[in-house]
Coordinates of C-alpha atoms and ligand atoms in Angstrom, one line a residue:
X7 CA 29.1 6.4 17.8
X8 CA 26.2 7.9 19.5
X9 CA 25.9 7.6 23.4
X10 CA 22.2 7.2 25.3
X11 CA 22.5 11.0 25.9
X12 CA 23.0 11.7 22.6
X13 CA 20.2 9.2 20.8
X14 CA 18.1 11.1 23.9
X15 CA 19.2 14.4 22.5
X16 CA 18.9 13.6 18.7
X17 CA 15.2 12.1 19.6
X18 CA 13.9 15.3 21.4
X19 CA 14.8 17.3 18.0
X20 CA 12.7 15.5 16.3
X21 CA 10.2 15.2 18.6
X22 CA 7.9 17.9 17.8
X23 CA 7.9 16.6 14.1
X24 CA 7.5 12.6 15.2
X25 CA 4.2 11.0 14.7
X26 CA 5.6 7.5 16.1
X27 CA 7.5 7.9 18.7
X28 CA 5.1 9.0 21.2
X29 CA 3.9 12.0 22.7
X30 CA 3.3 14.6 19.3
X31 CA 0.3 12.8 18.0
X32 CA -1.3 13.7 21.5
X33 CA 0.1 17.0 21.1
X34 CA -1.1 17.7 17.8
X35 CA -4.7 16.6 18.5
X36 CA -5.1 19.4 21.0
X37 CA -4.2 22.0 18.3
X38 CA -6.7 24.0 16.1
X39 CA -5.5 23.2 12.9
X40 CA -4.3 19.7 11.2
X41 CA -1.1 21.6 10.3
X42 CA -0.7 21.5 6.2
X43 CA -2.5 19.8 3.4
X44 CA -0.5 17.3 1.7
X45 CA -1.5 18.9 -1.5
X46 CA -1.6 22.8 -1.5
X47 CA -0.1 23.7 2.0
X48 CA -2.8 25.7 2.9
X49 CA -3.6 25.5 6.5
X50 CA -6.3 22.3 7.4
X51 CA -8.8 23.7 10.2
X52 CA -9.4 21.4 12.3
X53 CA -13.4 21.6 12.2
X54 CA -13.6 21.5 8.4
X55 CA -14.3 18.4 6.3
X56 CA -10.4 17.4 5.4
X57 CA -9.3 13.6 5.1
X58 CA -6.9 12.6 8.0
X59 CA -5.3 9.3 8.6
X60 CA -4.3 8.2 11.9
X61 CA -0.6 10.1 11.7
X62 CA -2.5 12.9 10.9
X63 CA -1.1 14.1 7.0
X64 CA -4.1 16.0 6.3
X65 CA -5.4 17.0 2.8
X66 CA -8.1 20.0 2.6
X67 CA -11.4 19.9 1.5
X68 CA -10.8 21.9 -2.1
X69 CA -8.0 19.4 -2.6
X70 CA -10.2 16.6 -1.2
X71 CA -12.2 16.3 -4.6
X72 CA -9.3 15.0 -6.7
X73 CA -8.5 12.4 -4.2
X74 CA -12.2 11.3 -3.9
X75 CA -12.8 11.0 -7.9
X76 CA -9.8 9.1 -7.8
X77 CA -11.6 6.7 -5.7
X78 CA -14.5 6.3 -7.1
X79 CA -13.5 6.1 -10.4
X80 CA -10.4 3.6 -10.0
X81 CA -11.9 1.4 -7.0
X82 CA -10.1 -1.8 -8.4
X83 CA -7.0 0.1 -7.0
X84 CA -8.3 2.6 -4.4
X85 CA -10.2 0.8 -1.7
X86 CA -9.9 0.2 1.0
X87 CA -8.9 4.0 0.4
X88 CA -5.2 5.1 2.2
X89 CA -3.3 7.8 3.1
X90 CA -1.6 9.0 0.2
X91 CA 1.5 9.9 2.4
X92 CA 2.0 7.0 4.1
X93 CA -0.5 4.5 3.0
X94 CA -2.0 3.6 6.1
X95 CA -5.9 3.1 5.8
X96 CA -8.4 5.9 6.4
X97 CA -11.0 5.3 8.4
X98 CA -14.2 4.5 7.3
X99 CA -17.5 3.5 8.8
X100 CA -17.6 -0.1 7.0
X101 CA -14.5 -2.0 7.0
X102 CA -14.0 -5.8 6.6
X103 CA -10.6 -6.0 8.9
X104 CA -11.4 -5.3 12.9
X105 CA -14.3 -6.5 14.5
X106 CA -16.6 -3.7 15.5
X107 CA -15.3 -4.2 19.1
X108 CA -11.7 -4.1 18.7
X109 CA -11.9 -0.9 16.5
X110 CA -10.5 2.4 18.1
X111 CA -12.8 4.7 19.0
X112 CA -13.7 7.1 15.9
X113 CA -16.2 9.2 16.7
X114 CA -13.5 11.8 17.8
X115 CA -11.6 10.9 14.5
X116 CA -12.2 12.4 10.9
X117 CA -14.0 9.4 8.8
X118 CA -13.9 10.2 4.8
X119 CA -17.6 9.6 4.7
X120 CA -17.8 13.5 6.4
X121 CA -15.6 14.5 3.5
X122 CA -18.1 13.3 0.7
X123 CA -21.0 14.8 -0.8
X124 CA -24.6 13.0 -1.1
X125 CA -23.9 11.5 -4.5
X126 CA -20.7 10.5 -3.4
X127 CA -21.4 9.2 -0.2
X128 CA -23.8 6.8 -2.2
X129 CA -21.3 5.8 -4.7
X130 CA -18.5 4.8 -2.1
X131 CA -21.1 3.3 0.4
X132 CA -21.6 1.0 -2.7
X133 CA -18.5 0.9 -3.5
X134 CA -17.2 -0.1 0.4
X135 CA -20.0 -2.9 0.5
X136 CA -19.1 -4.8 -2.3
X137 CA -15.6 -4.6 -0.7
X138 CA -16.3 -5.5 2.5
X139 CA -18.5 -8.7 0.7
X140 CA -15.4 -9.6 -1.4
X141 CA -13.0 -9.8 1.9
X142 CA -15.1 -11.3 4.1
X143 CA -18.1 -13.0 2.4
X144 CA -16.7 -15.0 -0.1
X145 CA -15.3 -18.5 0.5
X146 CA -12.3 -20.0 -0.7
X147 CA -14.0 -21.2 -4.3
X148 CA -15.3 -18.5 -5.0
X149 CA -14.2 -15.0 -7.0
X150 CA -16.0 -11.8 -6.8
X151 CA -15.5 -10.1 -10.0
X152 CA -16.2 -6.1 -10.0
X153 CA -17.0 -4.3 -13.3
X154 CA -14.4 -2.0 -13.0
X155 CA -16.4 0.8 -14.6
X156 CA -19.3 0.7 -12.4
X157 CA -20.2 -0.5 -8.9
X158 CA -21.8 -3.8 -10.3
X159 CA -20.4 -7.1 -8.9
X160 CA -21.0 -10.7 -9.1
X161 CA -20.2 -13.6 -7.0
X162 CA -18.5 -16.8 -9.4
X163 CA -17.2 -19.9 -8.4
X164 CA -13.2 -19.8 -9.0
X165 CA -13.6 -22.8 -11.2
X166 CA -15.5 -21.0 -14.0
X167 CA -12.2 -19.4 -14.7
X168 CA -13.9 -16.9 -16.3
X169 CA -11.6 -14.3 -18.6
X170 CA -14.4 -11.7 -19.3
X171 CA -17.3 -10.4 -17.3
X172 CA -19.7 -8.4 -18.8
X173 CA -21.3 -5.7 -16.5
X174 CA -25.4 -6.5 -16.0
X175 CA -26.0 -2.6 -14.6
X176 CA -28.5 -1.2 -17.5
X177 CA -26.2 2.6 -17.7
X178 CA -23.2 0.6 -18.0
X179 CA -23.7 -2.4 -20.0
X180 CA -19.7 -2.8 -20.1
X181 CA -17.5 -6.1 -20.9
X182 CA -13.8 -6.5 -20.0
X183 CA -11.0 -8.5 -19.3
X184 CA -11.1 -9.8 -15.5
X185 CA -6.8 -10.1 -15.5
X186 CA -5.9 -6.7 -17.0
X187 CA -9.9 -4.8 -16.3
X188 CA -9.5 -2.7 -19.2
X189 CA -12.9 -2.4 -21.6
X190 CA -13.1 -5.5 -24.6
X191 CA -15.3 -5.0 -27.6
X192 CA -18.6 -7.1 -27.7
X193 CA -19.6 -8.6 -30.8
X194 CA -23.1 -8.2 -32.5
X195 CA -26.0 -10.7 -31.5
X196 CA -26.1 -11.4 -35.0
X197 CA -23.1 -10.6 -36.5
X198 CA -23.8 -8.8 -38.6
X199 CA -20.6 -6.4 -39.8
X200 CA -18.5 -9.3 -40.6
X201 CA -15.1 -6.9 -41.2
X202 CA -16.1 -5.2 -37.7
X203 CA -16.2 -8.7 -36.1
X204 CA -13.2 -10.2 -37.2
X205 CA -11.4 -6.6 -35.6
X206 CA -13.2 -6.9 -32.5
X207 CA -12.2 -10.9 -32.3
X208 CA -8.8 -9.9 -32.7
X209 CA -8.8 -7.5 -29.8
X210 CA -10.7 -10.1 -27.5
X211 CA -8.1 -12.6 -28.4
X212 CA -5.5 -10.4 -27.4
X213 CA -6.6 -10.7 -23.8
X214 CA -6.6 -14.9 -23.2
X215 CA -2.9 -14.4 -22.7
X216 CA -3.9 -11.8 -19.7
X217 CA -5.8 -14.7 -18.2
X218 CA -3.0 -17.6 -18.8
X219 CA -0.8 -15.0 -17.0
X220 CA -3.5 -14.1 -14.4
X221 CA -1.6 -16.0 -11.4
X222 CA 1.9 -14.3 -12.2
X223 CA 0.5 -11.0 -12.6
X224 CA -0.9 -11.3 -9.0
X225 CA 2.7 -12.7 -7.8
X226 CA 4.5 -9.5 -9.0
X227 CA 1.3 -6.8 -7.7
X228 CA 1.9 -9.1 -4.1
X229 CA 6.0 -7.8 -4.6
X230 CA 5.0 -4.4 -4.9
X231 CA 2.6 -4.2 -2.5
X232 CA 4.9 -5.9 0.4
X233 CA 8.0 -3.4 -1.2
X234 CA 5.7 -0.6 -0.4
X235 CA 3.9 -1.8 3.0
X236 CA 6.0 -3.1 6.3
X237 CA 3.5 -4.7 8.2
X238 CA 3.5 -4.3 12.5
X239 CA 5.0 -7.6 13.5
X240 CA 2.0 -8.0 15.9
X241 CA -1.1 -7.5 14.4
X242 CA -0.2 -7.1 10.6
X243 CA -1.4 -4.2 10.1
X244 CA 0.6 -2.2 6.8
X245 CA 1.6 1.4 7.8
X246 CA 4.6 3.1 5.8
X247 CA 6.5 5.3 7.8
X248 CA 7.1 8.7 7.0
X249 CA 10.1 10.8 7.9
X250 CA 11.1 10.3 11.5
X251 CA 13.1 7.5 13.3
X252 CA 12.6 4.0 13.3
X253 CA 10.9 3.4 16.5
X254 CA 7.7 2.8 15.4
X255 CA 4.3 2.6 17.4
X256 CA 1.3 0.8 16.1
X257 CA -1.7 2.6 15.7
X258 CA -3.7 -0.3 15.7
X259 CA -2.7 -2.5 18.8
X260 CA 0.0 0.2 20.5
X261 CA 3.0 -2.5 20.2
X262 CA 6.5 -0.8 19.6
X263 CA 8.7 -1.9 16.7
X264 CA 11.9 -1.2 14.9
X265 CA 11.1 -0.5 11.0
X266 CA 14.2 -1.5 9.9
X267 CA 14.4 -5.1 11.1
X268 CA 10.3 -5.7 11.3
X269 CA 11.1 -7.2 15.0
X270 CA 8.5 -6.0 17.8
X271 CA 10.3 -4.2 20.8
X272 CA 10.4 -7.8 22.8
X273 CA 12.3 -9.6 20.4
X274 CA 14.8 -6.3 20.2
X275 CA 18.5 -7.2 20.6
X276 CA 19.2 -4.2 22.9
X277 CA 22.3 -3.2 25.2
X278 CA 22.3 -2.9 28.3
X279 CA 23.9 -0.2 28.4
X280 CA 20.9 2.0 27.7
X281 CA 17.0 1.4 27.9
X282 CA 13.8 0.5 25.9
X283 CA 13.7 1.0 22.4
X284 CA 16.9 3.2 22.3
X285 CA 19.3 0.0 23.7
X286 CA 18.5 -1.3 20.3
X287 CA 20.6 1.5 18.5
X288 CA 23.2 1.3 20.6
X289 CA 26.7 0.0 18.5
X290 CA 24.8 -0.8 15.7
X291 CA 27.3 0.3 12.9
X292 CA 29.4 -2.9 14.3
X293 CA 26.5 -5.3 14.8
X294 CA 24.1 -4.4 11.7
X295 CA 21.7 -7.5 11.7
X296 CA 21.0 -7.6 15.2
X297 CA 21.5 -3.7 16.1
X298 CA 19.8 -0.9 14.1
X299 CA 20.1 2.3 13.2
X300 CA 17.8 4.9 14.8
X301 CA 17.3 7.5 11.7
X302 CA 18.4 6.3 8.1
X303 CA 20.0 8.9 7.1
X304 CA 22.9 7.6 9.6
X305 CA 23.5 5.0 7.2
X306 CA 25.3 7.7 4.9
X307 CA 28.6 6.9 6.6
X308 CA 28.7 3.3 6.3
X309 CA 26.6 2.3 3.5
X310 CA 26.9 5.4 1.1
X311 CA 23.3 6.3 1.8
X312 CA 21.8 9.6 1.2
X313 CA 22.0 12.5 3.8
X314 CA 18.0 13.2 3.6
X315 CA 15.3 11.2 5.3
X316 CA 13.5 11.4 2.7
X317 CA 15.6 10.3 0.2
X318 CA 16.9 7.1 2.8
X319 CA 13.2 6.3 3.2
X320 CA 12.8 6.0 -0.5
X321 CA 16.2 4.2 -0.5
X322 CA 14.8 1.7 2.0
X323 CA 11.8 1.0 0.3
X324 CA 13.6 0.6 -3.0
X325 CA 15.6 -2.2 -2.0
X326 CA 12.8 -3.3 -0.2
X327 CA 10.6 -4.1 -3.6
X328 CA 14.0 -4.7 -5.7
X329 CA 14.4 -7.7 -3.5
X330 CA 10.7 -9.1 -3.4
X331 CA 10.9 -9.0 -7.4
X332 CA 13.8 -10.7 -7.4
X333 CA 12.1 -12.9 -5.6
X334 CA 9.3 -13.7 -7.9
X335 CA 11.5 -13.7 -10.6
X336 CA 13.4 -16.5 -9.5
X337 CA 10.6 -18.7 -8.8
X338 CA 9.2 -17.6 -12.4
X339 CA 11.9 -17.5 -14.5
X340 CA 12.9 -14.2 -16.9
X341 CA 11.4 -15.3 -19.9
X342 CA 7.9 -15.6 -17.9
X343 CA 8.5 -12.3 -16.7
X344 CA 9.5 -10.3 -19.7
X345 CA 6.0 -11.9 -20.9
X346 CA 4.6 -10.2 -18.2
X347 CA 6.2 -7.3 -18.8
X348 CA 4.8 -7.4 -22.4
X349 CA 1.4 -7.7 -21.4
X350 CA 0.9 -6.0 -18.5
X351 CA 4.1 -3.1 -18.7
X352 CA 3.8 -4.3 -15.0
X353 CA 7.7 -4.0 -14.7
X354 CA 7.7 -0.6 -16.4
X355 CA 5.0 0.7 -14.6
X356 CA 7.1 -0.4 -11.1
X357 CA 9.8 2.0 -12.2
X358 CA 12.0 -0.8 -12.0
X359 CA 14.3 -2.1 -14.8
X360 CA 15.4 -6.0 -14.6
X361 CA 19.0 -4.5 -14.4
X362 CA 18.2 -2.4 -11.2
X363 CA 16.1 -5.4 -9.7
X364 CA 19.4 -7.4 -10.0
X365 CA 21.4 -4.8 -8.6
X366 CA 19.3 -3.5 -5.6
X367 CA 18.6 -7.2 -4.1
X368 CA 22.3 -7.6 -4.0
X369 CA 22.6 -4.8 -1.7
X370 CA 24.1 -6.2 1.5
X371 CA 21.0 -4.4 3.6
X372 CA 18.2 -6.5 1.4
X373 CA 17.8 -9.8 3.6
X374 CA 17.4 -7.1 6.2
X375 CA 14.9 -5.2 4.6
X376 CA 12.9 -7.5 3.8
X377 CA 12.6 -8.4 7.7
X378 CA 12.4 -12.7 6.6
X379 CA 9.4 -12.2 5.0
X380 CA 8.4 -14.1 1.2
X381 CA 6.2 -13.6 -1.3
X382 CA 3.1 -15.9 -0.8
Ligands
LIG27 ZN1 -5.3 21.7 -0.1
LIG28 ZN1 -0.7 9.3 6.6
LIG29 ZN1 -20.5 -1.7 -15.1
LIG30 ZN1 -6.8 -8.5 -20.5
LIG31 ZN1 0.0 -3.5 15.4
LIG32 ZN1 15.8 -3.1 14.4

């Protein structure tokens, strides 16, 4: 078992790589590069026009463009845009979740707006508007529905229910499905090719299932996104942790938290024996619910974990998700969710099988994991 000395000793090892526990993000901002881009591993200068989130994973500006197309061509699914690494949000001039005043200080920090070019920066200051209007101008009846081709929205009250919306911008002209967003035909004004017609009715009517489904489909996205996302216990914030221990500091309010219970350092179950965060890693192998491990990879021994970070991090965020579908699946029923599945491939696409979602929320670390929390 390790001694204060030793999780003392351990911590200073990993120190120099640790973006949480405390000093390295200070020391890191005083170098001249950003260290490696997440894509090519060339060297980031500091000075140039790379995308950097607030642990600093950095990717270059060649390798930028990818990431920015992806953007602001999938928005439905890419804004508020995140750290591809570790998901936490990039910083951008307009955003809907901290008051101006409470913001930190950016105008030392890399926003993606210096990363775009003029074109760009019109589409996603489009783009971050209509986002920033759905999360904080719409009230509780009402929907904003976003072509999902183009940066047209409208503003529709929930109870029109509506399945399709068809895109007003005059270069787009688009309709689709509201549920599933992908393109539906659009019949003739006069309808005029009958065999063409009855084809394209067919298609359409393939998608009143996505909108009978519409609430479930939202209830499984929700599972995926809280499997992925481990929110700071004070001010909610998601971040995902990358590699290092499980003390974690918040970037947005500074508290300090343990990732692997989700309980803020206050409401730690320490020993005495040592101090701060590190008491509550003390005899943790013996007392797993109230102690907990500092690095995951310590869980090899007793839980058959595996040996790399990494790998435990994945591990953790597997059981994580397994357990929050298993959730929803309860509550909905199988046959409901194979229907889901049928529609949407929304269980494929998790890389989940119904099998593994039984087995991984039986693991005796889920009710940890999933630090009390349920799927609204
Ligand atoms: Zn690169
Ligand atoms: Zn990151
Ligand atoms: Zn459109
Ligand atoms: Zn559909
Ligand atoms: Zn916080
Ligand atoms: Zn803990």
């Amino acid at each position: 078992m390790l001694e204060h000395e030793d999780v003392i000793a351990v911590h200073k090892v990993f120190e120099v790589k640790s973006s949480v526990c405390g000093r390295a993000a200070n020391a890191t901002s005083k170098k001249e590069t950003l260290g490696e881009c997440m894509g090519c591993a060339e060297v980031v200068p500091r000075d140039g026009k790379a995308i950097v989130c607030m642990q600093s994973h950095a990717i270059c500006q060649s390798c930028s463009g990818t990431y920015i197309n992806n953007i602001l061509e999938n928005p439905e699914y890419n804004l508020p845009p995140k750290c591809p690494i570790c998901s936490l949000e990039l910083n951008v001039k307009v955003s809907p979740h901290v008051a101006p005043s409470a913001r930190p200080d950016l105008t030392h920090l890399q926003t993606i707006e210096r990363c775009l070019n003029p074109s760009q920066l019109e589409r996603f200051e489009n783009l971050m508007l209509v986002y920033v209007f759905a999360t904080t101008l719409t009230t509780e009846d009402e929907k904003l529905f976003r072509c999902p081709f183009c940066p047209y929205f409208e503003i529709r009250a929930m109870s029109d229910g509506a399945m399709f919306m068809r895109c007003q911008a005059v270069n787009c002209m688009k309709a689709s499905c509201t549920t599933c967003k992908l393109e539906v035909p659009q019949l003739d004004a006069n309808y005029q090719h009958r065999r063409q017609s009855a084809r394209k009715l067919g298609e359409i009517e393939k998608h009143y299932a996505c909108a009978q489904m519409s609430v479930q489909k939202h209830k499984v996205e929700r599972a995926l996104e809280m499997g992925l996302n481990v929110p700071c216990p004070s001010c909610g914030i998601s971040g995902m942790k990358d590699d290092n221990c499980t003390h974690m500091r918040c970037l947005n309010c500074n508290e300090f938290w343990c990732y692997f219970c989700g309980k803020r350092e206050q409401d730690l179950n320490k020993s005495s024996t040592s101090h701060g965060i590190w008491a509550h890693n003390v005899g943790w192998p013996n007392r797993l619910g109230e102690r907990c491990p500092m690095y995951l990879s310590q869980l090899h021994e007793t839980h058959d974990w595996p040996t790399d970070e990494d790998a435990c991090l994945a591990m953790y965020h597997r059981i994580r998700t397994a357990s929050f579908l298993k959730q929803v699946m309860d509550e909905l029923g199988s046959e409901a969710c194979e229907q889901l599945d049928e529609q949407f491939s929304i269980f494929k696409a998790s890389g989940f099988s119904f099998q593994e979602i039984q087995e991984l929320s039986s693991n005796r670390l889920s009710s940890i994991l999933t630090h009390g929390s349920k799927v609204e």
